[in-house]
Short mmCIF file of C-alpha atoms in Angstrom, two decimals:
data_model
loop_
_atom_site.label_atom_id
_atom_site.label_comp_id
_atom_site.label_asym_id
_atom_site.label_seq_id
_atom_site.Cartn_x
_atom_site.Cartn_y
_atom_site.Cartn_z
CA MET A 1 130.30 113.17 95.84
CA ASN A 2 129.77 116.69 95.64
CA GLY A 3 133.74 117.18 95.79
CA ILE A 4 133.41 119.37 98.77
CA LYS A 5 136.79 119.94 100.67
CA ASP A 6 135.87 120.37 103.99
CA ALA A 7 133.65 121.68 106.80
CA GLU A 8 134.39 125.51 105.74
CA GLU A 9 133.31 124.52 102.35
CA PHE A 10 130.39 122.82 103.61
CA PHE A 11 129.16 125.85 105.42
CA GLN A 12 129.99 128.09 102.61
CA GLN A 13 127.72 125.92 100.59
CA SER A 14 125.17 126.02 103.33
CA ALA A 15 124.94 130.27 103.26
CA GLY A 16 121.97 131.62 101.98
CA LYS A 17 118.15 131.35 102.92
CA TRP A 18 116.54 128.01 102.93
CA ARG A 19 112.51 126.69 103.53
CA SER A 20 113.00 123.60 105.90
CA GLN A 21 110.62 120.86 106.26
CA ARG A 22 110.65 119.11 109.39
CA THR A 23 109.40 115.86 110.76
CA THR A 24 110.40 114.60 114.12
CA HIS A 25 109.32 110.80 114.90
CA HIS A 26 108.83 110.14 118.20
CA LEU A 27 109.96 107.01 118.96
CA PRO A 28 108.48 105.99 121.99
CA PHE A 29 105.15 107.15 121.06
CA ARG A 30 105.27 106.11 117.60
CA ARG A 31 104.17 109.36 116.40
CA ALA A 32 104.88 111.75 113.76
CA GLU A 33 105.39 115.64 114.24
CA THR A 34 105.61 117.96 111.59
CA GLY A 35 106.41 121.63 111.02
CA GLY A 36 108.61 123.70 108.97
CA SER A 37 110.95 126.68 109.44
CA ASP A 38 112.48 129.57 107.66
CA ILE A 39 116.35 129.38 107.88
CA SER A 40 118.87 131.89 107.29
CA VAL A 41 122.76 131.28 107.07
CA ASP A 42 125.58 133.51 106.70
CA PHE A 43 129.23 132.48 106.54
CA LEU A 44 131.80 134.18 108.82
CA LEU A 45 135.12 134.70 108.58
CA LYS A 46 137.89 133.47 110.70
CA ASP A 47 138.46 137.27 111.91
CA HIS A 48 134.70 138.06 112.32
CA PRO A 49 134.41 139.40 116.03
CA ARG A 50 131.38 136.70 116.98
CA ILE A 51 134.01 133.84 115.98
CA VAL A 52 136.68 135.34 117.78
CA GLU A 53 134.82 136.06 120.92
CA ILE A 54 133.25 132.29 120.87
CA CYS A 55 136.61 130.74 120.46
CA LYS A 56 137.36 132.76 123.76
CA MET A 57 134.45 131.53 125.48
CA HIS A 58 135.47 128.37 124.92
CA GLU A 59 139.49 129.38 125.86
CA PHE A 60 140.76 128.01 122.16
CA ASP A 61 143.15 130.10 120.71
CA PRO A 62 140.99 132.47 118.07
CA SER A 63 143.77 131.65 114.88
CA LEU A 64 142.72 127.80 115.29
CA ALA A 65 139.56 128.64 113.92
CA ILE A 66 138.32 128.28 109.92
CA GLY A 67 135.63 130.48 110.21
CA GLY A 68 131.93 129.61 111.21
CA ALA A 69 128.40 130.64 110.67
CA PHE A 70 125.41 132.55 112.37
CA VAL A 71 122.03 131.02 111.86
CA SER A 72 119.03 132.21 112.53
CA TRP A 73 115.30 130.71 112.14
CA GLU A 74 111.92 131.09 112.53
CA GLY A 75 109.23 128.27 112.44
CA ALA A 76 106.64 125.83 114.11
CA MET A 77 105.72 122.43 114.89
CA ALA A 78 102.60 120.84 115.18
CA TRP A 79 102.37 120.24 118.94
CA ASP A 80 103.77 123.30 119.60
CA LYS A 81 101.73 125.19 122.56
CA GLU A 82 100.27 128.52 122.75
CA GLY A 83 103.43 131.07 123.19
CA GLU A 84 105.74 128.25 122.20
CA ASP A 85 107.54 129.14 119.34
CA HIS A 86 110.84 127.82 117.17
CA LYS A 87 112.41 131.24 116.84
CA GLY A 88 116.30 132.05 117.69
CA ASP A 89 119.60 132.18 116.13
CA THR A 90 123.35 130.78 117.19
CA VAL A 91 126.28 131.49 116.12
CA PHE A 92 129.20 128.67 116.30
CA ALA A 93 132.85 128.69 115.00
CA LEU A 94 135.06 125.98 113.49
CA ILE A 95 138.14 124.40 114.85
CA PRO A 96 139.47 121.90 112.57
CA ASP A 97 141.85 118.99 114.00
CA PRO A 98 145.61 120.12 112.60
CA GLU A 99 145.94 116.56 111.01
CA ASN A 100 142.98 116.20 109.34
CA PRO A 101 140.75 119.20 107.87
CA ARG A 102 137.65 117.23 107.05
CA LYS A 103 137.11 116.66 111.32
CA GLY A 104 137.23 118.77 114.13
CA GLN A 105 135.27 120.90 116.81
CA LEU A 106 132.14 122.95 116.24
CA LEU A 107 132.07 125.42 119.26
CA ARG A 108 128.71 127.08 119.77
CA GLU A 109 127.56 129.88 122.00
CA ARG A 110 125.51 127.76 123.58
CA GLY A 111 123.16 124.56 122.74
CA TYR A 112 119.47 125.11 122.01
CA ALA A 113 118.77 123.83 125.77
CA GLU A 114 121.64 124.84 127.54
CA ILE A 115 122.50 128.05 128.52
CA VAL A 116 126.64 127.22 128.83
CA PRO A 117 128.90 127.04 126.35
CA VAL A 118 128.57 123.64 124.27
CA ALA A 119 130.93 121.82 121.69
CA GLY A 120 130.45 119.36 119.29
CA HIS A 121 132.79 117.00 117.23
CA TYR A 122 132.43 117.17 113.55
CA GLU A 123 133.64 114.70 111.03
CA MET A 124 132.73 114.66 107.41
CA ASP A 125 132.56 111.23 105.71
CA GLU A 126 133.18 110.02 102.19
CA ASP A 127 130.05 111.24 100.68
CA ASP A 128 130.51 114.88 102.01
CA GLY A 129 128.25 114.57 104.96
CA LEU A 130 128.69 116.25 107.74
CA ILE A 131 128.29 114.52 110.84
CA LEU A 132 127.88 116.06 114.06
CA ILE A 133 128.04 114.56 117.48
CA THR A 134 127.35 116.76 120.45
CA GLU A 135 126.93 115.43 124.07
CA TYR A 136 125.08 116.88 126.95
CA GLU A 137 124.96 115.89 130.48
CA THR A 138 122.36 113.68 130.09
CA MET A 139 121.99 112.86 126.45
CA SER A 140 123.84 112.78 122.86
CA VAL A 141 122.72 114.08 119.77
CA THR A 142 123.93 112.73 116.68
CA GLU A 143 123.26 115.03 113.03
CA ARG A 144 124.20 114.38 109.76
CA PHE A 145 123.70 117.09 106.91
CA TRP A 146 124.20 116.53 103.52
CA PHE A 147 123.49 118.21 100.49
CA ALA A 148 121.20 115.93 97.66
CA SER A 149 122.26 118.86 95.47
CA PRO A 150 123.48 122.43 95.61
CA ASP A 151 119.98 123.64 96.87
CA LEU A 152 118.56 120.85 98.68
CA ARG A 153 120.10 119.90 101.93
CA LEU A 154 119.11 117.17 104.08
CA ARG A 155 119.25 116.73 107.92
CA THR A 156 118.71 113.71 110.24
CA SER A 157 119.14 113.66 113.95
CA THR A 158 118.56 111.35 116.74
CA VAL A 159 118.59 112.35 120.53
CA GLN A 160 119.46 109.30 122.95
CA ARG A 161 119.08 109.82 126.14
CA PHE A 162 119.91 107.72 129.26
CA GLY A 163 121.11 104.88 126.33
CA GLY A 164 117.22 104.91 124.86
CA PHE A 165 116.89 106.76 121.46
CA ASN A 166 113.97 109.40 122.05
CA THR A 167 113.26 111.00 118.77
CA ALA A 168 114.54 110.82 115.30
CA THR A 169 114.09 113.92 113.03
CA PHE A 170 114.31 114.57 109.52
CA CYS A 171 114.83 117.95 107.83
CA THR A 172 114.82 119.20 103.98
CA GLU A 173 115.72 122.28 103.49
CA LEU A 174 115.33 123.70 99.92
CA ARG A 175 117.17 127.13 99.15
CA VAL A 176 115.10 129.55 98.58
CA THR A 177 115.87 132.07 95.50
CA GLU A 178 113.99 134.90 94.12
CA PRO A 179 112.04 135.20 92.50
CA SER A 180 110.73 131.93 93.68
CA SER A 181 108.87 129.87 90.76
CA GLN A 182 108.79 126.70 92.32
CA GLU A 183 107.84 123.88 90.28
CA LYS A 184 105.43 120.94 90.71
CA SER A 185 105.22 117.90 89.59
CA GLU A 186 102.46 116.80 87.64
CA ASP A 187 102.87 113.14 88.56
CA ASN A 188 104.66 112.73 91.92
CA LYS A 189 102.73 109.74 92.67
CA GLU A 190 104.62 108.18 89.91
CA ALA A 191 108.20 109.09 91.96
CA ILE A 192 106.78 107.95 94.84
CA ALA A 193 106.01 104.51 94.10
CA ALA A 194 109.48 104.32 92.92
CA ILE A 195 111.05 104.35 96.37
CA THR A 196 111.88 100.76 97.49
CA GLY A 197 108.43 99.56 98.99
CA TRP A 198 109.48 98.50 102.19
CA MET B 1 130.85 102.89 114.16
CA ASN B 2 128.93 99.86 114.98
CA GLY B 3 131.65 97.59 113.29
CA ILE B 4 129.58 95.94 110.36
CA LYS B 5 132.01 94.33 108.09
CA ASP B 6 130.10 94.54 104.73
CA ALA B 7 126.73 94.20 103.07
CA GLU B 8 126.56 90.48 104.19
CA GLU B 9 126.74 91.58 107.91
CA PHE B 10 124.48 94.50 107.39
CA PHE B 11 121.93 92.13 106.00
CA GLN B 12 122.34 89.79 108.57
CA GLN B 13 121.82 92.68 111.37
CA SER B 14 118.88 93.71 109.48
CA ALA B 15 117.04 90.20 109.91
CA GLY B 16 114.14 90.23 112.17
CA LYS B 17 110.67 92.12 112.27
CA TRP B 18 110.52 95.59 112.84
CA ARG B 19 107.89 98.44 113.01
CA SER B 20 108.47 101.25 110.79
CA GLN B 21 107.47 104.89 110.88
CA ARG B 22 107.81 106.56 107.49
CA THR B 23 107.57 110.35 106.36
CA THR B 24 107.55 111.56 102.86
CA HIS B 25 108.33 114.81 102.25
CA HIS B 26 106.65 116.09 99.21
CA LEU B 27 108.86 118.88 98.06
CA PRO B 28 107.42 120.69 95.33
CA PHE B 29 104.29 121.02 97.55
CA ARG B 30 105.91 121.70 100.59
CA ARG B 31 103.85 118.62 102.46
CA ALA B 32 104.66 115.86 104.78
CA GLU B 33 102.67 112.62 104.12
CA THR B 34 102.87 110.12 107.52
CA GLY B 35 102.51 106.26 107.85
CA GLY B 36 103.86 103.39 108.85
CA SER B 37 104.10 99.57 108.16
CA ASP B 38 105.30 96.38 109.74
CA ILE B 39 108.57 94.90 108.17
CA SER B 40 109.89 91.29 107.88
CA VAL B 41 113.29 90.28 106.82
CA ASP B 42 114.73 87.11 106.54
CA PHE B 43 118.38 86.74 105.50
CA LEU B 44 118.95 84.19 102.79
CA LEU B 45 122.17 82.34 102.54
CA LYS B 46 124.23 82.42 99.02
CA ASP B 47 122.78 79.09 97.94
CA HIS B 48 118.76 79.70 98.55
CA PRO B 49 117.03 78.70 95.79
CA ARG B 50 115.83 82.50 95.64
CA ILE B 51 119.09 83.71 95.17
CA VAL B 52 120.23 81.35 92.64
CA GLU B 53 117.40 82.55 90.93
CA ILE B 54 117.83 85.85 90.76
CA CYS B 55 121.51 86.02 90.00
CA LYS B 56 120.32 83.94 86.42
CA MET B 57 117.71 86.44 85.85
CA HIS B 58 120.16 89.11 85.63
CA GLU B 59 122.57 86.67 84.07
CA PHE B 60 125.32 86.58 86.90
CA ASP B 61 127.07 83.51 88.19
CA PRO B 62 125.32 82.37 91.28
CA SER B 63 128.71 81.71 93.01
CA LEU B 64 129.54 85.42 93.20
CA ALA B 65 126.67 86.04 95.26
CA ILE B 66 127.14 86.44 99.37
CA GLY B 67 123.33 85.78 99.96
CA GLY B 68 120.72 88.42 100.04
CA ALA B 69 117.32 88.55 101.86
CA PHE B 70 113.29 88.26 101.50
CA VAL B 71 111.88 91.20 102.84
CA SER B 72 107.74 91.88 103.39
CA TRP B 73 106.28 94.40 104.17
CA GLU B 74 102.33 95.57 105.11
CA GLY B 75 101.71 99.25 106.07
CA ALA B 76 99.31 102.41 104.96
CA MET B 77 100.13 106.22 104.04
CA ALA B 78 98.31 108.86 105.13
CA TRP B 79 97.28 109.87 101.22
CA ASP B 80 96.26 106.27 100.25
CA LYS B 81 93.35 106.32 98.26
CA GLU B 82 90.88 103.42 99.14
CA GLY B 83 91.78 100.07 98.18
CA GLU B 84 95.40 101.14 97.61
CA ASP B 85 97.87 99.39 100.23
CA HIS B 86 101.31 99.50 100.76
CA LYS B 87 101.88 95.69 101.19
CA GLY B 88 104.10 93.34 99.22
CA ASP B 89 107.47 91.43 99.32
CA THR B 90 110.99 91.22 97.39
CA VAL B 91 113.96 89.12 97.38
CA PHE B 92 117.63 90.66 96.59
CA ALA B 93 120.83 89.07 95.90
CA LEU B 94 124.24 90.94 97.05
CA ILE B 95 126.93 90.70 94.55
CA PRO B 96 130.13 92.30 96.00
CA ASP B 97 132.95 93.95 93.58
CA PRO B 98 135.57 91.23 93.53
CA GLU B 99 138.32 94.09 94.98
CA ASN B 100 136.23 95.46 97.60
CA PRO B 101 133.32 93.32 99.74
CA ARG B 102 132.10 97.03 101.03
CA LYS B 103 130.35 97.59 97.41
CA GLY B 104 128.68 95.87 94.81
CA GLN B 105 125.48 95.35 92.73
CA LEU B 106 122.24 94.73 94.54
CA LEU B 107 119.96 92.77 92.54
CA ARG B 108 115.78 92.35 92.65
CA GLU B 109 113.40 90.78 91.52
CA ARG B 110 112.16 93.66 90.45
CA GLY B 111 111.81 97.38 91.34
CA TYR B 112 108.34 98.15 93.41
CA ALA B 113 107.41 100.09 90.33
CA GLU B 114 108.69 98.14 87.80
CA ILE B 115 108.14 95.03 86.29
CA VAL B 116 111.80 94.08 84.54
CA PRO B 117 114.47 93.25 86.76
CA VAL B 118 116.49 96.13 88.46
CA ALA B 119 119.86 96.26 89.76
CA GLY B 120 121.34 99.10 92.03
CA HIS B 121 124.67 99.41 93.26
CA TYR B 122 125.45 99.89 96.83
CA GLU B 123 128.33 100.62 98.82
CA MET B 124 128.81 100.91 102.86
CA ASP B 125 130.46 104.38 103.61
CA GLU B 126 132.96 104.64 106.74
CA ASP B 127 130.10 104.79 109.35
CA ASP B 128 128.58 101.62 108.23
CA GLY B 129 125.81 103.49 106.57
CA LEU B 130 124.46 101.50 103.31
CA ILE B 131 124.23 103.55 100.58
CA LEU B 132 121.92 102.18 97.11
CA ILE B 133 121.47 103.95 94.11
CA THR B 134 119.01 102.56 91.99
CA GLU B 135 118.66 103.92 88.11
CA TYR B 136 115.32 103.94 86.53
CA GLU B 137 114.62 105.13 83.42
CA THR B 138 113.44 108.41 84.19
CA MET B 139 114.32 108.31 87.65
CA SER B 140 117.10 107.76 90.44
CA VAL B 141 116.59 106.61 93.97
CA THR B 142 119.26 107.39 96.18
CA GLU B 143 118.63 105.59 99.77
CA ARG B 144 121.00 105.15 102.86
CA PHE B 145 120.42 102.77 105.46
CA TRP B 146 122.10 102.54 108.91
CA PHE B 147 121.68 101.44 112.32
CA ALA B 148 121.66 104.02 115.21
CA SER B 149 121.92 100.93 117.45
CA PRO B 150 121.14 97.31 116.91
CA ASP B 151 117.48 97.55 117.49
CA LEU B 152 116.99 101.21 115.99
CA ARG B 153 117.79 101.29 111.61
CA LEU B 154 117.36 104.55 109.99
CA ARG B 155 116.40 105.18 106.37
CA THR B 156 116.70 108.00 103.95
CA SER B 157 115.26 107.81 100.31
CA THR B 158 115.25 110.91 97.89
CA VAL B 159 113.79 110.29 94.34
CA GLN B 160 115.17 112.71 91.47
CA ARG B 161 113.13 112.52 88.33
CA PHE B 162 114.36 114.42 85.21
CA GLY B 163 116.62 116.12 86.98
CA GLY B 164 114.47 117.60 89.83
CA PHE B 165 113.66 116.19 93.26
CA ASN B 166 110.74 114.98 94.31
CA THR B 167 110.41 113.12 97.47
CA ALA B 168 112.92 112.55 100.29
CA THR B 169 111.63 110.12 102.77
CA PHE B 170 112.43 108.88 106.19
CA CYS B 171 112.14 106.20 107.87
CA THR B 172 112.66 104.94 111.68
CA GLU B 173 112.48 101.35 111.79
CA LEU B 174 112.55 99.83 115.54
CA ARG B 175 112.84 95.93 116.34
CA VAL B 176 110.17 94.36 117.37
CA THR B 177 110.91 92.10 120.59
CA GLU B 178 108.29 89.85 122.19
CA PRO B 179 107.00 90.18 124.72
CA SER B 180 106.96 94.32 123.76
CA SER B 181 107.64 96.27 126.71
CA GLN B 182 108.13 99.50 125.00
CA GLU B 183 109.08 102.07 127.60
CA LYS B 184 108.10 105.64 127.24
CA SER B 185 109.78 108.85 128.07
CA GLU B 186 108.09 110.69 130.45
CA ASP B 187 109.62 114.15 129.49
CA ASN B 188 110.40 113.48 125.60
CA LYS B 189 109.89 117.55 125.27
CA GLU B 190 113.42 117.86 126.74
CA ALA B 191 115.02 115.41 124.36
CA ILE B 192 112.98 117.60 121.65
CA ALA B 193 114.32 120.52 122.83
CA ALA B 194 118.13 119.29 122.56
CA ILE B 195 118.00 118.91 118.81
CA THR B 196 119.87 121.76 117.26
CA GLY B 197 117.01 124.59 116.96
CA TRP B 198 117.38 125.88 113.32
#
């Protein structure tokens, strides 16, 4: 709907600083955990040394990459224990399918919970959402990222483990522009009421 | 991905009782509000009197409808004021486009916040998500519903008002089966850690 051509353009549009609100629904416990983070995304060109390095790590010819991103974040979730933090960074490279530039592989240095390199499969849907599926040894993570507007990116993630769903997470990411002049809605209640009630 | 043929099949699969966890991100305030509800969905056949009635209300020939649903819900959100509740019911009818059964119009008795009949446009995407866009006089609501499994339905909604985004809501709906033998994850933390960190 936004007219995003491919994953390269999706991540170019993702470049910048974002303020993220995040809620995790812990499904077996029927509890919600909220939090937030500051995210910074730099788009990396295909010949960037980090992109070349990741391709080699995964034994891909670096010339197949269309670029990638360096993502860093710093945040907190409500249930964090003392000393636990949500701070880190990662680099990933995009390798499109030769016959379809809207799908391919996303190579990461390492997954958030893994020390080995991780590859996920991405595919853009007809609404320009980017779906990313990453299979781990004992679990599978499905994420969908999409732009509601150029300055509002949304994301859902579900984690399936041994066949059952553990968590479903929702992130709303607002682009941080300087100077910040965040508008306040005067009557937000009306907007809430408009959402289908069930 | 689940192989849902059209909106009729989507709502047939939605029939039953659901326990919903819901979080609304109030974007201008950067606050999250959590809540939950019990939802009941009955699929209605095309010749059901309520379907015929709604079609007539919207001045559509009832023979164009493929059926619809009766949805009732009862829940609460954290910021509810005394006496405020989230209880209600609605009926809607589906009128597919003649040339494409995966899109069409969803006719409602009335929107949640409106007393006039409301029609929204639905379209199923290639991942069998159902996107529903409802335009009101001063706002636009975009919802996406999808099944992560036959017993887990997810939903996001964004409300845009006078060009700005007010709220983004996420619902995780677990099918209620009797007897309830809800499994608890022994080590949910591991699953949480597996979600991409940023």
